[in-house]
PDB file of C-alpha atoms (C1' of nucleotides) in Angstrom:
ATOM      1  CA  MET A 236       6.332  58.042 -14.867  1.00 71.00           C
ATOM      2  CA  PRO A 237       5.229  61.602 -14.299  1.00 94.00           C
ATOM      3  CA  GLU A 238       7.147  64.711 -13.661  1.00 97.00           C
ATOM      4  CA  LEU A 239       6.115  68.016 -15.191  1.00 97.00           C
ATOM      5  CA  ILE A 240       7.016  66.879 -18.720  1.00 98.00           C
ATOM      6  CA  GLU A 241       4.836  63.783 -18.650  1.00 98.00           C
ATOM      7  CA  VAL A 242       1.910  65.620 -17.081  1.00 98.00           C
ATOM      8  CA  GLU A 243       2.168  68.199 -19.910  1.00 98.00           C
ATOM      9  CA  PHE A 244       1.844  65.351 -22.381  1.00 97.00           C
ATOM     10  CA  TYR A 245      -1.222  64.155 -20.516  1.00 97.00           C
ATOM     11  CA  ALA A 246      -2.601  67.659 -20.616  1.00 98.00           C
ATOM     12  CA  GLY A 247      -2.150  67.759 -24.340  1.00 97.00           C
ATOM     13  CA  ALA A 248      -4.027  64.507 -24.816  1.00 96.00           C
ATOM     14  CA  VAL A 249      -6.967  65.753 -22.742  1.00 97.00           C
ATOM     15  CA  ARG A 250      -6.960  69.182 -24.415  1.00 97.00           C
ATOM     16  CA  SER A 251      -8.248  67.607 -27.592  1.00 96.00           C
ATOM     17  CA  LEU A 252     -11.410  66.900 -25.628  1.00 97.00           C
ATOM     18  CA  ILE A 253     -12.164  70.478 -24.613  1.00 98.00           C
ATOM     19  CA  GLY A 254     -15.766  71.285 -25.427  1.00 97.00           C
ATOM     20  CA  GLN A 255     -16.854  67.696 -24.758  1.00 97.00           C
ATOM     21  CA  ARG A 256     -19.398  66.943 -22.104  1.00 97.00           C
ATOM     22  CA  LEU A 257     -18.513  64.808 -19.106  1.00 97.00           C
ATOM     23  CA  GLU A 258     -20.981  62.030 -19.340  1.00 97.00           C
ATOM     24  CA  SER A 259     -20.004  60.142 -16.241  1.00 96.00           C
ATOM     25  CA  VAL A 260     -17.178  59.253 -13.867  1.00 96.00           C
ATOM     26  CA  GLU A 261     -16.296  55.776 -12.700  1.00 96.00           C
ATOM     27  CA  LEU A 262     -14.267  55.217  -9.612  1.00 96.00           C
ATOM     28  CA  PRO A 263     -13.156  51.570  -9.550  1.00 95.00           C
ATOM     29  CA  ASP A 264     -10.718  52.382  -6.737  1.00 95.00           C
ATOM     30  CA  PRO A 265     -12.580  54.530  -4.179  1.00 94.00           C
ATOM     31  CA  ALA A 266      -9.390  55.091  -2.203  1.00 94.00           C
ATOM     32  CA  TYR A 267      -8.056  57.112  -5.118  1.00 96.00           C
ATOM     33  CA  LEU A 268     -10.418  59.973  -4.260  1.00 96.00           C
ATOM     34  CA  ARG A 269      -8.996  62.647  -1.975  1.00 93.00           C
ATOM     35  CA  PRO A 270      -9.123  63.911   0.630  1.00 91.00           C
ATOM     36  CA  PRO A 271      -9.618  60.674   2.564  1.00 84.00           C
ATOM     37  CA  GLY A 272     -13.266  60.404   3.381  1.00 83.00           C
ATOM     38  CA  ALA A 273     -14.497  62.483   0.490  1.00 87.00           C
ATOM     39  CA  SER A 274     -17.667  61.095  -0.964  1.00 88.00           C
ATOM     40  CA  ALA A 275     -18.034  59.856  -4.543  1.00 89.00           C
ATOM     41  CA  GLU A 276     -21.185  61.979  -4.810  1.00 90.00           C
ATOM     42  CA  GLY A 277     -18.989  65.056  -5.275  1.00 90.00           C
ATOM     43  CA  LEU A 278     -17.578  63.334  -8.330  1.00 93.00           C
ATOM     44  CA  ASP A 279     -20.892  62.337  -9.697  1.00 92.00           C
ATOM     45  CA  ALA A 280     -22.026  65.916  -9.376  1.00 93.00           C
ATOM     46  CA  LEU A 281     -19.508  66.814 -12.081  1.00 95.00           C
ATOM     47  CA  ALA A 282     -21.348  64.793 -14.674  1.00 95.00           C
ATOM     48  CA  GLY A 283     -23.144  66.878 -17.301  1.00 96.00           C
ATOM     49  CA  ALA A 284     -20.677  69.653 -17.277  1.00 97.00           C
ATOM     50  CA  GLU A 285     -18.613  70.605 -20.319  1.00 98.00           C
ATOM     51  CA  LEU A 286     -14.805  70.549 -20.319  1.00 98.00           C
ATOM     52  CA  GLU A 287     -13.889  74.184 -20.512  1.00 98.00           C
ATOM     53  CA  ALA A 288     -10.143  74.186 -20.100  1.00 98.00           C
ATOM     54  CA  VAL A 289      -7.170  71.967 -19.228  1.00 98.00           C
ATOM     55  CA  ARG A 290      -4.436  73.433 -17.120  1.00 98.00           C
ATOM     56  CA  ARG A 291      -1.291  72.164 -15.432  1.00 98.00           C
ATOM     57  CA  ILE A 292       0.571  73.490 -12.436  1.00 98.00           C
ATOM     58  CA  GLY A 293       3.711  71.453 -11.837  1.00 98.00           C
ATOM     59  CA  LYS A 294       2.623  67.814 -11.717  1.00 98.00           C
ATOM     60  CA  LEU A 295      -1.035  68.674 -11.004  1.00 98.00           C
ATOM     61  CA  LEU A 296      -3.412  68.379 -13.941  1.00 98.00           C
ATOM     62  CA  LEU A 297      -6.510  70.523 -13.774  1.00 98.00           C
ATOM     63  CA  LEU A 298      -9.730  70.013 -15.671  1.00 98.00           C
ATOM     64  CA  ASP A 299     -12.015  73.047 -15.545  1.00 98.00           C
ATOM     65  CA  LEU A 300     -15.605  71.908 -15.889  1.00 98.00           C
ATOM     66  CA  GLY A 301     -18.824  73.910 -16.398  1.00 97.00           C
ATOM     67  CA  ARG A 302     -19.432  77.649 -16.441  1.00 95.00           C
ATOM     68  CA  GLY A 303     -20.522  80.322 -14.086  1.00 92.00           C
ATOM     69  CA  GLU A 304     -22.206  79.108 -10.944  1.00 90.00           C
ATOM     70  CA  ASP A 305     -21.605  75.455 -11.742  1.00 90.00           C
ATOM     71  CA  ALA A 306     -17.932  75.872 -12.603  1.00 96.00           C
ATOM     72  CA  THR A 307     -15.750  73.371 -10.834  1.00 96.00           C
ATOM     73  CA  THR A 308     -12.245  71.952 -11.228  1.00 97.00           C
ATOM     74  CA  LEU A 309     -11.101  68.327 -11.066  1.00 97.00           C
ATOM     75  CA  GLY A 310      -7.509  67.846 -10.057  1.00 97.00           C
ATOM     76  CA  LEU A 311      -5.454  64.789 -11.075  1.00 98.00           C
ATOM     77  CA  ARG A 312      -2.179  63.654  -9.498  1.00 98.00           C
ATOM     78  CA  PHE A 313      -0.314  60.714 -10.939  1.00 97.00           C
ATOM     79  CA  GLY A 314       2.057  59.663  -8.218  1.00 97.00           C
ATOM     80  CA  MET A 315       4.964  57.547  -9.386  1.00 96.00           C
ATOM     81  CA  THR A 316       3.346  55.268 -11.924  1.00 96.00           C
ATOM     82  CA  GLY A 317       0.111  56.956 -13.024  1.00 97.00           C
ATOM     83  CA  ARG A 318      -0.630  57.807 -16.692  1.00 96.00           C
ATOM     84  CA  ILE A 319      -3.560  58.774 -18.817  1.00 97.00           C
ATOM     85  CA  LEU A 320      -5.013  56.682 -21.537  1.00 96.00           C
ATOM     86  CA  VAL A 321      -7.541  58.145 -23.924  1.00 94.00           C
ATOM     87  CA  ASP A 322      -9.616  55.484 -25.514  1.00 87.00           C
ATOM     88  CA  GLY A 323      -7.097  52.934 -24.323  1.00 63.00           C
ATOM     89  CA  SER A 324      -3.982  54.444 -25.887  1.00 64.00           C
ATOM     90  CA  GLY A 325      -1.640  56.658 -23.819  1.00 65.00           C
ATOM     91  CA  PRO A 326       0.096  59.748 -25.227  1.00 65.00           C
ATOM     92  CA  ILE A 327       3.290  58.129 -24.034  1.00 53.00           C
ATOM     93  CA  GLU A 328       3.256  54.534 -25.071  1.00 50.00           C
ATOM     94  CA  GLN A 329       6.186  53.505 -23.010  1.00 46.00           C
ATOM     95  CA  LEU A 330       5.830  50.081 -21.568  1.00 44.00           C
ATOM     96  CA  VAL A 331       6.568  50.291 -17.893  1.00 47.00           C
ATOM     97  CA  TYR A 332       6.256  46.629 -17.331  1.00 48.00           C
ATOM     98  CA  SER A 333       7.594  44.054 -19.759  1.00 47.00           C
ATOM     99  CA  THR A 334       5.161  41.212 -19.216  1.00 49.00           C
ATOM    100  CA  PRO A 335       2.301  41.547 -21.590  1.00 59.00           C
ATOM    101  CA  ARG A 336      -0.969  41.433 -19.855  1.00 70.00           C
ATOM    102  CA  ASP A 337      -4.213  43.204 -19.322  1.00 81.00           C
ATOM    103  CA  GLU A 338      -3.490  46.301 -17.333  1.00 87.00           C
ATOM    104  CA  SER A 339      -7.067  47.579 -17.014  1.00 88.00           C
ATOM    105  CA  GLN A 340      -7.130  46.340 -13.508  1.00 90.00           C
ATOM    106  CA  TRP A 341      -5.020  49.387 -12.750  1.00 95.00           C
ATOM    107  CA  ASP A 342      -7.608  51.869 -13.995  1.00 96.00           C
ATOM    108  CA  ARG A 343      -8.355  53.878 -10.813  1.00 97.00           C
ATOM    109  CA  VAL A 344     -10.606  56.488 -12.361  1.00 97.00           C
ATOM    110  CA  VAL A 345     -12.371  56.541 -15.712  1.00 97.00           C
ATOM    111  CA  LEU A 346     -13.888  59.726 -17.238  1.00 97.00           C
ATOM    112  CA  PHE A 347     -16.278  59.502 -20.171  1.00 97.00           C
ATOM    113  CA  LEU A 348     -15.889  62.705 -22.096  1.00 96.00           C
ATOM    114  CA  GLY A 349     -18.175  63.055 -25.101  1.00 94.00           C
ATOM    115  CA  GLY A 350     -17.693  59.430 -26.050  1.00 91.00           C
ATOM    116  CA  ALA A 351     -14.013  59.262 -25.288  1.00 96.00           C
ATOM    117  CA  ARG A 352     -12.842  57.022 -22.489  1.00 96.00           C
ATOM    118  CA  VAL A 353     -10.170  58.670 -20.325  1.00 97.00           C
ATOM    119  CA  ALA A 354      -8.566  56.320 -17.850  1.00 97.00           C
ATOM    120  CA  ILE A 355      -6.101  57.075 -15.106  1.00 97.00           C
ATOM    121  CA  ARG A 356      -3.986  53.937 -14.952  1.00 96.00           C
ATOM    122  CA  ASP A 357      -1.798  53.674 -11.890  1.00 96.00           C
ATOM    123  CA  PRO A 358      -0.462  50.309 -10.688  1.00 95.00           C
ATOM    124  CA  ARG A 359       1.127  51.649  -7.531  1.00 94.00           C
ATOM    125  CA  ARG A 360      -1.866  53.746  -6.480  1.00 95.00           C
ATOM    126  CA  LEU A 361       0.115  56.682  -5.218  1.00 96.00           C
ATOM    127  CA  GLY A 362      -1.786  59.124  -7.398  1.00 97.00           C
ATOM    128  CA  SER A 363      -5.165  60.698  -6.572  1.00 97.00           C
ATOM    129  CA  ILE A 364      -8.010  62.840  -7.826  1.00 97.00           C
ATOM    130  CA  GLU A 365      -9.630  65.701  -5.942  1.00 97.00           C
ATOM    131  CA  VAL A 366     -12.579  67.962  -6.607  1.00 96.00           C
ATOM    132  CA  VAL A 367     -11.372  71.564  -6.490  1.00 96.00           C
ATOM    133  CA  PRO A 368      -7.845  70.928  -5.265  1.00 96.00           C
ATOM    134  CA  ASP A 369      -6.015  73.702  -3.432  1.00 96.00           C
ATOM    135  CA  GLU A 370      -3.829  75.205  -6.158  1.00 97.00           C
ATOM    136  CA  SER A 371      -2.284  77.694  -3.735  1.00 95.00           C
ATOM    137  CA  MET A 372      -0.175  74.915  -2.204  1.00 95.00           C
ATOM    138  CA  LEU A 373       2.024  74.910  -5.267  1.00 97.00           C
ATOM    139  CA  GLY A 374       4.951  77.195  -6.056  1.00 97.00           C
ATOM    140  CA  PRO A 375       5.596  78.714  -9.479  1.00 98.00           C
ATOM    141  CA  ASP A 376       5.743  76.282 -12.378  1.00 98.00           C
ATOM    142  CA  ALA A 377       9.232  75.157 -13.203  1.00 98.00           C
ATOM    143  CA  ALA A 378       8.740  75.327 -16.973  1.00 98.00           C
ATOM    144  CA  SER A 379       8.595  79.113 -16.925  1.00 98.00           C
ATOM    145  CA  LEU A 380      10.615  79.812 -13.850  1.00 98.00           C
ATOM    146  CA  GLY A 381      12.383  83.208 -13.929  1.00 98.00           C
ATOM    147  CA  VAL A 382      15.541  84.002 -12.064  1.00 98.00           C
ATOM    148  CA  GLU A 383      13.631  86.210  -9.646  1.00 98.00           C
ATOM    149  CA  ASP A 384      11.257  83.377  -8.884  1.00 98.00           C
ATOM    150  CA  LEU A 385      14.220  81.112  -8.229  1.00 98.00           C
ATOM    151  CA  ALA A 386      16.006  83.616  -6.082  1.00 98.00           C
ATOM    152  CA  GLY A 387      12.902  84.053  -3.976  1.00 98.00           C
ATOM    153  CA  ALA A 388      12.437  80.300  -3.679  1.00 98.00           C
ATOM    154  CA  LEU A 389      15.960  79.689  -2.461  1.00 98.00           C
ATOM    155  CA  SER A 390      16.315  82.732  -0.240  1.00 98.00           C
ATOM    156  CA  GLY A 391      17.107  81.968   3.425  1.00 97.00           C
ATOM    157  CA  ARG A 392      16.619  78.190   2.935  1.00 98.00           C
ATOM    158  CA  THR A 393      18.980  75.824   4.681  1.00 97.00           C
ATOM    159  CA  ALA A 394      17.873  72.585   3.070  1.00 98.00           C
ATOM    160  CA  PRO A 395      20.101  70.957   0.438  1.00 98.00           C
ATOM    161  CA  LEU A 396      19.532  72.482  -2.982  1.00 98.00           C
ATOM    162  CA  LYS A 397      18.005  69.297  -4.363  1.00 98.00           C
ATOM    163  CA  ALA A 398      15.434  69.067  -1.556  1.00 98.00           C
ATOM    164  CA  THR A 399      14.303  72.653  -2.150  1.00 98.00           C
ATOM    165  CA  LEU A 400      13.996  72.184  -5.936  1.00 98.00           C
ATOM    166  CA  MET A 401      11.883  69.061  -5.369  1.00 98.00           C
ATOM    167  CA  ASN A 402       9.559  70.743  -2.857  1.00 98.00           C
ATOM    168  CA  GLN A 403       6.363  71.336  -4.818  1.00 98.00           C
ATOM    169  CA  SER A 404       5.186  74.137  -2.586  1.00 97.00           C
ATOM    170  CA  ILE A 405       8.332  76.081  -3.392  1.00 98.00           C
ATOM    171  CA  ILE A 406       8.731  75.202  -7.094  1.00 98.00           C
ATOM    172  CA  ALA A 407       6.226  73.062  -8.876  1.00 98.00           C
ATOM    173  CA  GLY A 408       7.001  70.349 -11.389  1.00 98.00           C
ATOM    174  CA  LEU A 409      10.509  69.000 -10.791  1.00 98.00           C
ATOM    175  CA  GLY A 410      10.951  65.409  -9.630  1.00 98.00           C
ATOM    176  CA  ASN A 411      13.875  63.224  -8.889  1.00 98.00           C
ATOM    177  CA  LEU A 412      15.131  62.617 -12.408  1.00 98.00           C
ATOM    178  CA  LEU A 413      14.677  66.164 -13.652  1.00 98.00           C
ATOM    179  CA  VAL A 414      16.383  67.723 -10.664  1.00 98.00           C
ATOM    180  CA  ASP A 415      19.427  65.441 -10.996  1.00 98.00           C
ATOM    181  CA  GLU A 416      19.661  66.231 -14.706  1.00 98.00           C
ATOM    182  CA  VAL A 417      19.326  70.018 -14.107  1.00 98.00           C
ATOM    183  CA  LEU A 418      21.970  70.046 -11.410  1.00 98.00           C
ATOM    184  CA  TYR A 419      24.312  68.027 -13.589  1.00 98.00           C
ATOM    185  CA  ARG A 420      23.877  70.475 -16.402  1.00 98.00           C
ATOM    186  CA  SER A 421      24.260  73.430 -14.143  1.00 98.00           C
ATOM    187  CA  GLY A 422      27.405  72.122 -12.504  1.00 98.00           C
ATOM    188  CA  LEU A 423      25.898  72.505  -9.081  1.00 98.00           C
ATOM    189  CA  ALA A 424      26.153  69.912  -6.295  1.00 98.00           C
ATOM    190  CA  PRO A 425      22.830  68.682  -4.971  1.00 98.00           C
ATOM    191  CA  THR A 426      24.231  69.072  -1.438  1.00 97.00           C
ATOM    192  CA  ARG A 427      24.683  72.845  -1.744  1.00 98.00           C
ATOM    193  CA  ILE A 428      22.853  74.871   0.844  1.00 98.00           C
ATOM    194  CA  SER A 429      19.866  76.366  -1.031  1.00 98.00           C
ATOM    195  CA  GLY A 430      20.229  79.912   0.314  1.00 98.00           C
ATOM    196  CA  GLN A 431      23.958  80.142  -0.478  1.00 98.00           C
ATOM    197  CA  LEU A 432      23.939  80.307  -4.259  1.00 98.00           C
ATOM    198  CA  ASP A 433      25.391  83.463  -5.673  1.00 98.00           C
ATOM    199  CA  ARG A 434      23.655  85.502  -8.323  1.00 98.00           C
ATOM    200  CA  GLU A 435      25.539  83.963 -11.224  1.00 98.00           C
ATOM    201  CA  GLU A 436      24.637  80.452 -10.011  1.00 98.00           C
ATOM    202  CA  GLN A 437      21.006  81.354  -9.668  1.00 98.00           C
ATOM    203  CA  ARG A 438      20.920  82.673 -13.233  1.00 98.00           C
ATOM    204  CA  ARG A 439      22.609  79.582 -14.486  1.00 98.00           C
ATOM    205  CA  LEU A 440      20.240  77.306 -12.592  1.00 98.00           C
ATOM    206  CA  ALA A 441      17.074  79.139 -13.630  1.00 98.00           C
ATOM    207  CA  ARG A 442      18.089  79.005 -17.291  1.00 98.00           C
ATOM    208  CA  SER A 443      19.042  75.355 -16.982  1.00 98.00           C
ATOM    209  CA  ILE A 444      15.657  74.431 -15.472  1.00 98.00           C
ATOM    210  CA  ARG A 445      13.807  75.993 -18.400  1.00 98.00           C
ATOM    211  CA  SER A 446      16.058  74.716 -21.121  1.00 98.00           C
ATOM    212  CA  THR A 447      16.281  71.190 -19.692  1.00 98.00           C
ATOM    213  CA  ILE A 448      12.526  70.914 -19.539  1.00 98.00           C
ATOM    214  CA  ARG A 449      12.239  72.158 -23.108  1.00 98.00           C
ATOM    215  CA  GLN A 450      14.890  69.781 -24.425  1.00 98.00           C
ATOM    216  CA  LEU A 451      13.676  66.686 -22.618  1.00 98.00           C
ATOM    217  CA  THR A 452      10.139  67.520 -23.708  1.00 97.00           C
ATOM    218  CA  ASP A 453      11.346  67.412 -27.316  1.00 97.00           C
ATOM    219  CA  ARG A 454      13.182  64.151 -26.605  1.00 97.00           C
ATOM    220  CA  GLY A 455      10.054  62.622 -25.164  1.00 96.00           C
ATOM    221  CA  GLY A 456      10.246  62.533 -21.401  1.00 96.00           C
ATOM    222  CA  SER A 457      12.053  62.982 -18.052  1.00 97.00           C
ATOM    223  CA  HIS A 458      13.905  59.704 -18.646  1.00 96.00           C
ATOM    224  CA  THR A 459      15.682  61.085 -21.766  1.00 97.00           C
ATOM    225  CA  GLY A 460      18.279  63.150 -19.853  1.00 97.00           C
ATOM    226  CA  ASP A 461      21.987  62.856 -20.438  1.00 97.00           C
ATOM    227  CA  THR A 462      22.427  61.280 -17.026  1.00 97.00           C
ATOM    228  CA  PHE A 463      19.666  58.751 -17.223  1.00 96.00           C
ATOM    229  CA  ASP A 464      21.967  55.870 -18.137  1.00 95.00           C
ATOM    230  CA  ALA A 465      24.389  56.885 -15.428  1.00 95.00           C
ATOM    231  CA  ARG A 466      21.848  56.116 -12.707  1.00 95.00           C
ATOM    232  CA  GLU A 467      23.464  52.898 -11.581  1.00 92.00           C
ATOM    233  CA  PRO A 468      26.251  51.866  -9.340  1.00 85.00           C
ATOM    234  CA  GLY A 469      29.650  52.060 -10.953  1.00 88.00           C
ATOM    235  CA  ALA A 470      28.611  54.550 -13.663  1.00 94.00           C
ATOM    236  CA  THR A 471      30.869  57.343 -14.782  1.00 96.00           C
ATOM    237  CA  CYS A 472      30.038  60.944 -15.522  1.00 97.00           C
ATOM    238  CA  PRO A 473      29.146  61.404 -19.225  1.00 96.00           C
ATOM    239  CA  ARG A 474      30.809  64.817 -19.158  1.00 97.00           C
ATOM    240  CA  ASP A 475      34.202  64.132 -17.549  1.00 95.00           C
ATOM    241  CA  GLY A 476      34.407  60.412 -16.865  1.00 95.00           C
ATOM    242  CA  ALA A 477      34.640  60.742 -13.091  1.00 97.00           C
ATOM    243  CA  PRO A 478      32.860  58.095 -11.014  1.00 96.00           C
ATOM    244  CA  MET A 479      29.245  59.146 -10.354  1.00 96.00           C
ATOM    245  CA  ARG A 480      28.276  59.407  -6.784  1.00 96.00           C
ATOM    246  CA  ARG A 481      25.128  57.831  -5.326  1.00 95.00           C
ATOM    247  CA  ASP A 482      23.717  59.497  -2.261  1.00 96.00           C
ATOM    248  CA  ARG A 483      20.464  59.878  -0.521  1.00 96.00           C
ATOM    249  CA  ILE A 484      19.511  63.530  -0.683  1.00 97.00           C
ATOM    250  CA  GLY A 485      16.117  65.081  -0.022  1.00 96.00           C
ATOM    251  CA  GLY A 486      14.900  61.550   0.733  1.00 95.00           C
ATOM    252  CA  ARG A 487      15.616  60.309  -2.866  1.00 97.00           C
ATOM    253  CA  THR A 488      18.394  58.406  -4.542  1.00 96.00           C
ATOM    254  CA  THR A 489      20.665  60.973  -6.113  1.00 97.00           C
ATOM    255  CA  TYR A 490      23.335  60.428  -8.759  1.00 97.00           C
ATOM    256  CA  TRP A 491      25.785  63.288  -9.295  1.00 97.00           C
ATOM    257  CA  CYS A 492      29.353  64.013 -10.349  1.00 97.00           C
ATOM    258  CA  PRO A 493      31.500  65.462  -7.563  1.00 97.00           C
ATOM    259  CA  SER A 494      34.051  66.429 -10.130  1.00 97.00           C
ATOM    260  CA  HIS A 495      32.126  69.061 -12.074  1.00 98.00           C
ATOM    261  CA  GLN A 496      29.128  69.606  -9.779  1.00 98.00           C
ATOM    262  CA  ARG A 497      30.188  71.991  -7.033  1.00 97.00           C
TER     263      ARG A 497
ATOM    264  C1'  DC B  62      13.398  37.095  -0.393  1.00 53.69           C
ATOM    265  C1'  DC B  63      15.066  41.871  -0.797  1.00 53.69           C
ATOM    266  C1'  DG B  64      15.860  46.439  -2.485  1.00 53.69           C
ATOM    267  C1'  DG B  65      14.333  50.036  -5.218  1.00 53.69           C
ATOM    268  C1'  DA B  66      11.049  52.778  -7.949  1.00 53.69           C
ATOM    269  C1'  DT B  67       9.765  59.714 -12.542  1.00 53.69           C
ATOM    270  C1'  DG B  68       5.572  61.160  -5.587  1.00 53.69           C
ATOM    271  C1'  DT B  69       2.969  63.095  -1.738  1.00 53.69           C
ATOM    272  C1'  DT B  70       1.867  63.379   2.997  1.00 53.69           C
ATOM    273  C1'  DC B  71       2.071  63.166   7.843  1.00 53.69           C
ATOM    274  C1'  DA B  72       4.277  62.901  12.266  1.00 53.69           C
ATOM    275  C1'  DC B  73       7.877  64.655  14.727  1.00 53.69           C
ATOM    276  C1'  DC B  74      11.906  67.622  15.728  1.00 53.69           C
ATOM    277  C1'  DT B  75      14.346  72.072  16.003  1.00 53.69           C
TER     278       DT B  75
ATOM    279  C1'  DG C  63       4.427  78.879  13.464  1.00 53.69           C
ATOM    280  C1'  DA C  64       8.017  77.877   9.837  1.00 53.69           C
ATOM    281  C1'  DG C  65      11.356  74.966   8.026  1.00 53.69           C
ATOM    282  C1'  DG C  66      13.279  70.544   7.601  1.00 53.69           C
ATOM    283  C1'  DT C  67      13.779  65.370   7.882  1.00 53.69           C
ATOM    284  C1'  DG C  68      12.479  60.695   7.409  1.00 53.69           C
ATOM    285  C1'  DA C  69       9.041  57.137   7.447  1.00 53.69           C
ATOM    286  C1'  DA C  70       4.811  55.509   5.518  1.00 53.69           C
ATOM    287  C1'  DC C  71       1.819  54.669   1.876  1.00 53.69           C
ATOM    288  C1'  DA C  72       0.649  50.364  -2.131  1.00 53.69           C
ATOM    289  C1'  DT C  73       2.358  47.586  -5.646  1.00 53.69           C
ATOM    290  C1'  DC C  74       5.300  45.722  -8.935  1.00 53.69           C
ATOM    291  C1'  DC C  75       9.864  44.417 -10.933  1.00 53.69           C
ATOM    292  C1'  DG C  76      14.613  42.679 -11.424  1.00 53.69           C
TER     293       DG C  76
END
DNA sequence: CCGGATGTTCACCT
DNA sequence: GAGGTGAACATCCG
């Protein structure tokens, strides 16, 4: 589920709990705690603190707990299938799996915040939580990316454009669907060498990253892009009708239109 | 049974 | 060391 847009929705849901006290933390899936080998006692030590702030950098959700000496931060990553449910109802009630069933078996972490139950539900278990995660590993957030940020991010890089845009340490927040949508709207091929965009292309791309995130946020998620339905073999480009191409770029399945993306 | 999935990380190569 | 690539991770779905 989650790219930057979804994580921002999760952030919004948890923000309503600012000021509440963290009563306890349950860890039904101990392997969800990072780094590997971290003890659950570090988690238990968070109990008793008040939720001071909720932040997001890229796809990383940050809960600031406690004040002064005791201040700590809990980081949440959602992997491919993680989401947040507050008191059992998610901010995005999109059924990922069609078969009705009890999904609570996928609750990997549960936070009790002033009486609210906040569950991280993640079937595939690729997400994680970490006490005081290293925020410096992330590049600037894509939602507010300026053209200078982008120029700096791309400068000198030889990887394909798509790979660079998805690299969270260079730019934080873009995932597979968002990047394909942004490049489609920008008219840029995902195979372009990152460092070879001219100034005009950089401006166009930076604007498109911001406006695409804004628009798809209004529409309700990363899956609401103009290209989402064209992500299948045999699909044609919604803009010009050319056959969409399917390639493996940056390690991910990529759909793009070789006719208008250059 | 098989391929693929909105992500991150680690080993390995240049 | 930095940058880049591809496999691995764990689980479910069509």
